[in-house]
Coordinates of C-alpha atoms in Angstrom, one line a residue:
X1 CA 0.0 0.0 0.0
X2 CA 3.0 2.2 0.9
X3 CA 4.7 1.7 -2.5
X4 CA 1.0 2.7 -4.1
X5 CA 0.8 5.8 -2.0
X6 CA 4.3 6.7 -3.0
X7 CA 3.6 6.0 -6.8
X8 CA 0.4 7.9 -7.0
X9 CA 2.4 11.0 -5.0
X10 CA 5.3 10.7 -7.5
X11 CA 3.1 11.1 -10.6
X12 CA 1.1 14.3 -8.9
X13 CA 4.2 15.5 -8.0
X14 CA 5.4 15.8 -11.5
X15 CA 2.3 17.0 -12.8
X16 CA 2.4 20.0 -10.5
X17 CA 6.1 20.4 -10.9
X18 CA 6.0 23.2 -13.6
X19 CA 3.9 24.8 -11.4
X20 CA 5.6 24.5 -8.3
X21 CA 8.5 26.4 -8.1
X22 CA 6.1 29.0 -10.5
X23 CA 4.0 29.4 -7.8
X24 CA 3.8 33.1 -7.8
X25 CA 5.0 33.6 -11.3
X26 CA 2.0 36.0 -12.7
X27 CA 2.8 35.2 -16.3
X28 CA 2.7 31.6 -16.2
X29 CA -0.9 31.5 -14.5
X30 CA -1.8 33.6 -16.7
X31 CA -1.1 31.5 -19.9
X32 CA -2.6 28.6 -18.1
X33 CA -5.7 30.2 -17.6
X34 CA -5.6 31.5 -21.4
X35 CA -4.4 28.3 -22.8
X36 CA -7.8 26.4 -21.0
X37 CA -10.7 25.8 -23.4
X38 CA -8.2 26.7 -26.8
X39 CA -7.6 23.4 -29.7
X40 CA -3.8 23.6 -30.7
X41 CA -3.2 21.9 -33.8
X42 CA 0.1 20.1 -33.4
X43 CA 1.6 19.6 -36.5
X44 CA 4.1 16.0 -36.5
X45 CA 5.6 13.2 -38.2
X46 CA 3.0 11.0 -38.2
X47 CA 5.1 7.8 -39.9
X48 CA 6.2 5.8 -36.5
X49 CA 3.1 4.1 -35.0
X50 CA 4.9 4.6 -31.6
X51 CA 5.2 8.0 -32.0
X52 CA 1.4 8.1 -32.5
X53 CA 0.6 6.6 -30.2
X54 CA 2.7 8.7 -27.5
X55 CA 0.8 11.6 -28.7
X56 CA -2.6 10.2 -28.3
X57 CA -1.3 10.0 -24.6
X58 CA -0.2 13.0 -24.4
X59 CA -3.6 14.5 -25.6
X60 CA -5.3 12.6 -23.1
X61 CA -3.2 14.4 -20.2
X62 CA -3.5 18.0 -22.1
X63 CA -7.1 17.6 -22.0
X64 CA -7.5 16.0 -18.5
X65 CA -4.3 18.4 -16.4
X66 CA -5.0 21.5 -18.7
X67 CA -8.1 21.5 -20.2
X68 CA -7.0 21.7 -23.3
X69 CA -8.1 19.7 -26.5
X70 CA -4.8 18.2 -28.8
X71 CA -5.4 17.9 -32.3
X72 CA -2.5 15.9 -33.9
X73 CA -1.9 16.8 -37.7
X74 CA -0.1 13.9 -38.6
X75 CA 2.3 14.4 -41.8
X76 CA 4.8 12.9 -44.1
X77 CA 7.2 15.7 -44.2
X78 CA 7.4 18.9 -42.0
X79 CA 8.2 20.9 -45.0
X80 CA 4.6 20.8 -46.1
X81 CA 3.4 22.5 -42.9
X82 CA 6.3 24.9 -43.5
X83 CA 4.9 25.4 -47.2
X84 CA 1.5 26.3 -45.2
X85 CA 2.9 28.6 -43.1
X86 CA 4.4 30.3 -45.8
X87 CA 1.4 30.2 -47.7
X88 CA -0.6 31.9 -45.5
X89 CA 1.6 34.8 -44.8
X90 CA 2.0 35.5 -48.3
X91 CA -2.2 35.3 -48.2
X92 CA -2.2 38.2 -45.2
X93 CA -3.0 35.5 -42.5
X94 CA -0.3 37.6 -39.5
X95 CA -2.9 35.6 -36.8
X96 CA -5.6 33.0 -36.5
X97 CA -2.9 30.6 -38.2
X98 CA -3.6 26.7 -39.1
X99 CA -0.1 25.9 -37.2
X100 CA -0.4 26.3 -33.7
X101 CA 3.1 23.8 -32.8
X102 CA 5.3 22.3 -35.5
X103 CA 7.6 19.6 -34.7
X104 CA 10.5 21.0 -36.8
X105 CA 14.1 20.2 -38.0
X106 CA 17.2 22.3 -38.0
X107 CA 16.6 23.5 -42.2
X108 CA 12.8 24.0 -41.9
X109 CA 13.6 26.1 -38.1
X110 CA 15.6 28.0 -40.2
X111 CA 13.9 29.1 -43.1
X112 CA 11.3 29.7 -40.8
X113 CA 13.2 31.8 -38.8
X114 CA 15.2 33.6 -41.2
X115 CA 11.7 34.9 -42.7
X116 CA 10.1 35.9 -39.3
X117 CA 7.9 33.2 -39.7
X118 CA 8.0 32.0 -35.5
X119 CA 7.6 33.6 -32.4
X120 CA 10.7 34.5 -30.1
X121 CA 11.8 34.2 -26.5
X122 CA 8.8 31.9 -25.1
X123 CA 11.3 28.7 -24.7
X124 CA 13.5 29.7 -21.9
X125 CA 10.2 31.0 -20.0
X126 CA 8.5 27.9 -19.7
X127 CA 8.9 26.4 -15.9
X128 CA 10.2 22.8 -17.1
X129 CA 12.9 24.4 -18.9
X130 CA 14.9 24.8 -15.5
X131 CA 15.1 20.7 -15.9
X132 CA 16.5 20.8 -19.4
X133 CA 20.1 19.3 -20.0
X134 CA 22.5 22.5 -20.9
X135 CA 25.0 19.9 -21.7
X136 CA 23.3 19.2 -25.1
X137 CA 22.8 21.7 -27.8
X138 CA 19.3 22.6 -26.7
X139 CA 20.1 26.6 -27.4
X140 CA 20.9 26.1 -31.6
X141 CA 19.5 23.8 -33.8
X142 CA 21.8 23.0 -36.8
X143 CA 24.5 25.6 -35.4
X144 CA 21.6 28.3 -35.4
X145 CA 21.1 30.4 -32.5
X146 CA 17.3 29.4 -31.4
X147 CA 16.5 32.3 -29.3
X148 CA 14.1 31.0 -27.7
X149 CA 11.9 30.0 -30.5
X150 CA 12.0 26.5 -30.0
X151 CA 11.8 24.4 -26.9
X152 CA 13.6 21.2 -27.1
X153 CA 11.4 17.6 -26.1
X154 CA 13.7 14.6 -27.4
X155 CA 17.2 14.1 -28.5
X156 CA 18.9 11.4 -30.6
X157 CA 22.6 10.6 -31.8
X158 CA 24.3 8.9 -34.6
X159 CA 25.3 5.2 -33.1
X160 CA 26.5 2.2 -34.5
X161 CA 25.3 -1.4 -33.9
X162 CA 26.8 -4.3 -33.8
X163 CA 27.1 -7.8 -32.3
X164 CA 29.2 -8.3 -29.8
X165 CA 29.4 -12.3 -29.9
X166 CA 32.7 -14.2 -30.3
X167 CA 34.8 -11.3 -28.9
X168 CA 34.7 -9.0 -31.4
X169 CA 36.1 -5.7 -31.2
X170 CA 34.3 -2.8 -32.7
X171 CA 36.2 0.4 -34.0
X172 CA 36.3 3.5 -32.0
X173 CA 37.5 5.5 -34.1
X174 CA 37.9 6.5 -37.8
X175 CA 40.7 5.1 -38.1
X176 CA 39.9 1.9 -37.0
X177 CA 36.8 1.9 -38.5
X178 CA 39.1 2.0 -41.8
X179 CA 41.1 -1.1 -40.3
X180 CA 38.1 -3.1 -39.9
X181 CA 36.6 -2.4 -43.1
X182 CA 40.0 -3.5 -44.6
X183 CA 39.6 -6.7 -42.1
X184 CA 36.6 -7.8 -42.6
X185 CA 35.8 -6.8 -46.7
X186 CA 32.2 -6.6 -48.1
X187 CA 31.2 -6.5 -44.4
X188 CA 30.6 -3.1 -43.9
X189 CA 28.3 -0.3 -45.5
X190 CA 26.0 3.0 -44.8
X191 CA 22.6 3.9 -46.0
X192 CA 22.7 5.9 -49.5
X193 CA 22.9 9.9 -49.2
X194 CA 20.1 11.6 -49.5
X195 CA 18.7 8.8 -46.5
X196 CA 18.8 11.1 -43.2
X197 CA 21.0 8.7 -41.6
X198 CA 23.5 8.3 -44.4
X199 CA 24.5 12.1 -44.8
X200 CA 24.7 11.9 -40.7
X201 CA 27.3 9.3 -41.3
X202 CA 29.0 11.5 -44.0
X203 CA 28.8 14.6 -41.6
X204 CA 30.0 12.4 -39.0
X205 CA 33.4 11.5 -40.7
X206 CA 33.6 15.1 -41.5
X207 CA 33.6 16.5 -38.1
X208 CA 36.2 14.1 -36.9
X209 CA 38.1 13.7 -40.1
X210 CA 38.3 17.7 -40.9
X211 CA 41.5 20.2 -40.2
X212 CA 38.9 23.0 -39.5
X213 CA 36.2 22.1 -37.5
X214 CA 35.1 25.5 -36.3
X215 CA 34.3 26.4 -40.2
X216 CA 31.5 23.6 -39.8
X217 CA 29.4 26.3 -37.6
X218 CA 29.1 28.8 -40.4
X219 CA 27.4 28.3 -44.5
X220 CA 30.0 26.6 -46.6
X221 CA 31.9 29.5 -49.1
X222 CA 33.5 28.9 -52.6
X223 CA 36.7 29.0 -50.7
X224 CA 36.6 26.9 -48.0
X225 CA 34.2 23.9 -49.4
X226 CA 37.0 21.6 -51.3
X227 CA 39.6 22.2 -48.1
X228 CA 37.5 21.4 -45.4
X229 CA 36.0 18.6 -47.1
X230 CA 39.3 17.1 -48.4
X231 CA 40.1 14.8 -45.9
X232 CA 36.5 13.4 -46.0
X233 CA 36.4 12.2 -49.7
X234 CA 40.4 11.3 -49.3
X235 CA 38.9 8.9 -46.5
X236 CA 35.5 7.6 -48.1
X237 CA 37.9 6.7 -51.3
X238 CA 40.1 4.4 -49.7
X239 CA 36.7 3.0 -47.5
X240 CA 34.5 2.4 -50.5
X241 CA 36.1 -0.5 -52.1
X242 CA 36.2 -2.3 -48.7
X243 CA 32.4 -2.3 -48.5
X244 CA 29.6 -4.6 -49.2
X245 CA 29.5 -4.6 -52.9
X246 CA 32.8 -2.6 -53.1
X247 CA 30.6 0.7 -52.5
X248 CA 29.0 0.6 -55.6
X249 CA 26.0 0.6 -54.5
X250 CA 24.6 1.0 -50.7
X251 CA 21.6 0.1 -48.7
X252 CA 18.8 2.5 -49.2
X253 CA 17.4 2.5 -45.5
X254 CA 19.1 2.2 -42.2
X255 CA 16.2 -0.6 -41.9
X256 CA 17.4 -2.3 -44.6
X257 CA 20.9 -2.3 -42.7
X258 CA 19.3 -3.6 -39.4
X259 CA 18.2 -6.6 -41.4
X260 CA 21.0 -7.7 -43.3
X261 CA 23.0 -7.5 -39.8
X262 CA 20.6 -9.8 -38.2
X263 CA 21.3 -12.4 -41.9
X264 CA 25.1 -11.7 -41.4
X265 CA 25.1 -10.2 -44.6
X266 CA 26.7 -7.1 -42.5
X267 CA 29.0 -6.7 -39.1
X268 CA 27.4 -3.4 -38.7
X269 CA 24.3 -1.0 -38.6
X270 CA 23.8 2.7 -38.0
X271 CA 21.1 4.5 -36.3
X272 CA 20.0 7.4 -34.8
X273 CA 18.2 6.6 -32.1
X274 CA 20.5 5.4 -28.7
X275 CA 17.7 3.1 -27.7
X276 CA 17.0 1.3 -31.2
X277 CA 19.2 -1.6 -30.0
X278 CA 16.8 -2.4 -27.3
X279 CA 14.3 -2.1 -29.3
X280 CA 15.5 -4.8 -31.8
X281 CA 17.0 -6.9 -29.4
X282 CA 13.1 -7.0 -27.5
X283 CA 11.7 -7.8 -31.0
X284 CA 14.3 -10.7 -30.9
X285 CA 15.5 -9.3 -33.9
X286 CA 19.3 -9.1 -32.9
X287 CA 20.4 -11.7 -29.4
X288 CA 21.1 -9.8 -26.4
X289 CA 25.0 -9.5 -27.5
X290 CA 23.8 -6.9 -29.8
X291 CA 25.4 -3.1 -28.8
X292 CA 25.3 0.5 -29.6
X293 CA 28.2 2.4 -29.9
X294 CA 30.4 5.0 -31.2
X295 CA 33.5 6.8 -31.7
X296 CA 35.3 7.7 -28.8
X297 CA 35.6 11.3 -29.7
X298 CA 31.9 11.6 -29.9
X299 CA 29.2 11.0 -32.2
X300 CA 27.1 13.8 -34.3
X301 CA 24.2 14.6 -31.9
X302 CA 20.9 16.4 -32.3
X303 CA 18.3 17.3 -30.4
X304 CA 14.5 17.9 -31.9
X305 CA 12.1 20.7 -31.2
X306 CA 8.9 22.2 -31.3
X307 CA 8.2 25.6 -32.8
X308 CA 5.2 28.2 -32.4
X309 CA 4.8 30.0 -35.4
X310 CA 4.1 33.8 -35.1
X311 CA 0.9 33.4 -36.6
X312 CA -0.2 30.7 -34.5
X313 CA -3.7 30.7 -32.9
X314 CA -3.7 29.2 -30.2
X315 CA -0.1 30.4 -28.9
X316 CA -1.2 30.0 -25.0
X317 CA -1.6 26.7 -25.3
X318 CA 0.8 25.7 -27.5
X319 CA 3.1 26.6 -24.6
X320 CA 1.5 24.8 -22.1
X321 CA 1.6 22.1 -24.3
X322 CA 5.5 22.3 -25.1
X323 CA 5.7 22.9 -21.6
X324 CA 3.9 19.7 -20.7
X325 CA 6.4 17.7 -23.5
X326 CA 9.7 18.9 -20.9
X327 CA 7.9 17.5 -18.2
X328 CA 9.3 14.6 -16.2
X329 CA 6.4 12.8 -16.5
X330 CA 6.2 12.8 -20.3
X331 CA 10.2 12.8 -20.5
X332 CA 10.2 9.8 -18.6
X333 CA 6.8 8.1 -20.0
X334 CA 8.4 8.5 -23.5
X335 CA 11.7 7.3 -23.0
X336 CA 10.8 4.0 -22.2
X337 CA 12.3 1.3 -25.2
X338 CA 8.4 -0.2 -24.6
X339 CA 6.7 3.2 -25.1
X340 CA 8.9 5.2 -27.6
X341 CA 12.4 4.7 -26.7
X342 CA 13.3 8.7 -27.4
X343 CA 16.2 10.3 -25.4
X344 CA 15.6 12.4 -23.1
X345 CA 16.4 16.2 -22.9
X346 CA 16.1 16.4 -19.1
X347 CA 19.3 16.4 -17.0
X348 CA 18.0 13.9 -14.0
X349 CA 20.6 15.2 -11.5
X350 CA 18.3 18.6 -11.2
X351 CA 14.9 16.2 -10.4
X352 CA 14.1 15.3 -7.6
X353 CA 15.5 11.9 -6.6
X354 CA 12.7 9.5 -7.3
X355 CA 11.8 11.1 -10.7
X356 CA 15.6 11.3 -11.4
X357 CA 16.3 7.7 -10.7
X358 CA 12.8 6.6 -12.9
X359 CA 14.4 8.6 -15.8
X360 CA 17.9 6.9 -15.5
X361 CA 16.0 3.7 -15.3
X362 CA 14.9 4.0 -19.0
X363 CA 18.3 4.1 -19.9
X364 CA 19.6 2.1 -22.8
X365 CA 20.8 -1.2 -21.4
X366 CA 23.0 -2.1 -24.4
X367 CA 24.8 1.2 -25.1
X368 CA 28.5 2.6 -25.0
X369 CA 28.0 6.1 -24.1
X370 CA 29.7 9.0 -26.1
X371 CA 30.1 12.7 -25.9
X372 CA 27.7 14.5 -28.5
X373 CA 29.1 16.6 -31.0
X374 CA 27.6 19.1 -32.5
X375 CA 25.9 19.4 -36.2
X376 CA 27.6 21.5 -38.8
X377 CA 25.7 24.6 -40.1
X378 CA 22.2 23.7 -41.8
X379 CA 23.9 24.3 -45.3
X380 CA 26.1 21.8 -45.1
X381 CA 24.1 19.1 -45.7
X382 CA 23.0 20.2 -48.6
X383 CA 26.7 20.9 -50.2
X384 CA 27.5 17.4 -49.2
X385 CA 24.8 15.4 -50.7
X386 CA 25.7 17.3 -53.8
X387 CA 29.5 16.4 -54.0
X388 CA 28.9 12.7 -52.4
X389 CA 26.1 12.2 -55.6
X390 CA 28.8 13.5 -57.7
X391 CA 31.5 11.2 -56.8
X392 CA 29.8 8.4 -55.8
X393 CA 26.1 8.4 -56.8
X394 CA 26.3 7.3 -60.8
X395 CA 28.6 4.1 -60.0

């Protein structure tokens, strides 16, 4: 009965944590009491059934805790709501917008941003954001300064998998991935550029392959492109004949990869999700030797947002809402391998102890932790999906 007592005062506890050290924080009150009674028209990816099904949670507690009604606008590509956005700017619409909260990624954030398209300096008001880890890059998105105009609720990182049975020793770092792929021929590969995963790969070996790192935070020039990336191609030329089908051709999905380690077909996968490996491994997909891991240096690192545009309707609750997608409870509800499996943004060392240690126990159980580096500049990926399709995509 104790243990009941203690679970149902943990959950409340974390329900009224936003509110508790806000206590006499006018503003926040306020928006609460404006957010109650509003729809906001969440705009996500709508192509993981886990992911929909986390959010048809969380508009059960919006509704329930806040009174407010979630309407999940499920979509293929975030670049369509962006196009809407735009649309209806160009149209007059400066209020009473169709996008109340837009899951975004670092390009879209930006050509939002860039056009005045989102509303500033709400992000680092919101009461759970006290809880947020500052060790990740939860102030820029894709090098970009956020000002406040996004507020962070998942993170992932590039990881490789691989099976750990008969003693195998994975690489650590880009030099020994080289060495293995030179051990072990045709038993290596990476999903095909454009695939989101692939150019993370390709940006990956450029961060730690590159003589000028720091040039990675601002737009590629005319001048700087061919020596920065240099060492990169240098590197991916002497790789490509080691791989599975001599690099002539590559695995379209990171899926795809996941499978043809499980057939032995491959020694390795990629991913960008930490907890994936659990994930297969519960699926029986991959045995329980199966690991995550990475370079020793660090692996390219991320962390995903939501975004209010400035002509948003229902801008109150859209920040309860993000406010609600910080909070323990949700942090910790969604970072369970069974539920979602998405990192979490929250540093558990500021919780207090019994949430902290329920968000440590989601964990990963078969990952190598590594520092997270940051992602170059936004136009960067675009310059190097060019020149990789150059060199490599007609073979």
């Amino acid at each position: 009965m104790r243990g009941f007592i203690c679970l149902v005062y943990t959950l409340l506890f974390s329900l009224s944590l936003s509110a508790s050290s806000f206590a006499g924080t006018t503003d926040w009150q306020t928006l609460r009491q404006q957010a109650k009674g509003q729809t906001v028209y969440f705009n996500a990816w709508g192509g993981d059934p886990a992911v929909n099904s986390y959010l048809d949670w969380v508009a059960g507690e919006m509704k329930q805790h806040y009174g407010v009604t979630l309407k999940v606008v499920r979509l293929a590509d975030a670049a369509d709501a962006v196009k809407r956005i735009q649309s209806e700017y160009r149209a007059g619409r400066k209020d009473n917008g169709s996008v109340d909260l837009l899951w975004v990624n670092g390009e879209n954030f930006h050509t939002l941003k860039q056009a005045g398209l989102l509303k500033e300096g709400w992000a680092w008001e919101l009461p759970n954001w006290r809880y947020v880890d500052q060790k990740k890059p939860v102030r820029e998105d894709f090098s970009q300064p956020t000002e406040g105009a996004e507020a962070p609720w998942g993170s992932a990182q590039l990881m490789f998998i691989g099976n750990a049975q008969s003693g195998m020793v994975f690489p650590r770092k880009a030099s020994e991935l080289l060495a293995f792929a030179n051990a072990h021929p045709g038993k290596l590969s990476y999903p095909r550029p454009p695939d989101f995963t692939g150019t993370a790969f390709i940006e990956q070996l450029l961060i730690v392959l590159t003589g000028n790192p720091e040039a990675l935070r601002q737009p590629p020039t005319a001048a700087n492109l061919q020596q920065v990336t240099a060492p990169l191609w240098g590197y991916l030329d002497k790789l490509h004949p080691l791989l599975w089908r001599e690099g002539k051709t590559f695995p379209t999905t990171p899926a795809r990869m996941d499978r043809m380690l499980a057939e032995g077909e491959l020694l390795m996968s990629m991913t960008f999700n930490p907890a994936h490996v659990d994930n297969l491994i519960g699926r029986k997909q991959l045995p329980a030797t199966a690991q995550a891991f990475g370079f020793e240096q660090g692996m390219l690192g991320n962390v995903h947002f939501v975004t209010i545009p400035a002509n948003a309707r229902a801008q109150a609750g859209a920040q309860v809402l993000a406010n609600f997608l910080m909070s323990p409870q949700a942090q910790i509800r969604k970072a369970n391998p069974a539920i979602w499996g998405d990192t979490t943004i929250l540093d558990s060392a500021m919780l207090p102890p019994s949430l902290g240690e329920q968000l440590n126990a989601q964990k990963p159980a078969h990952l190598q932790t590594v520092p997270y580096l940051a992602e170059p500049h936004a136009a960067w990926v675009n310059a190097l999906e060019k020149e990789w399709l150059q060199r490599y995509g007609a073979k």
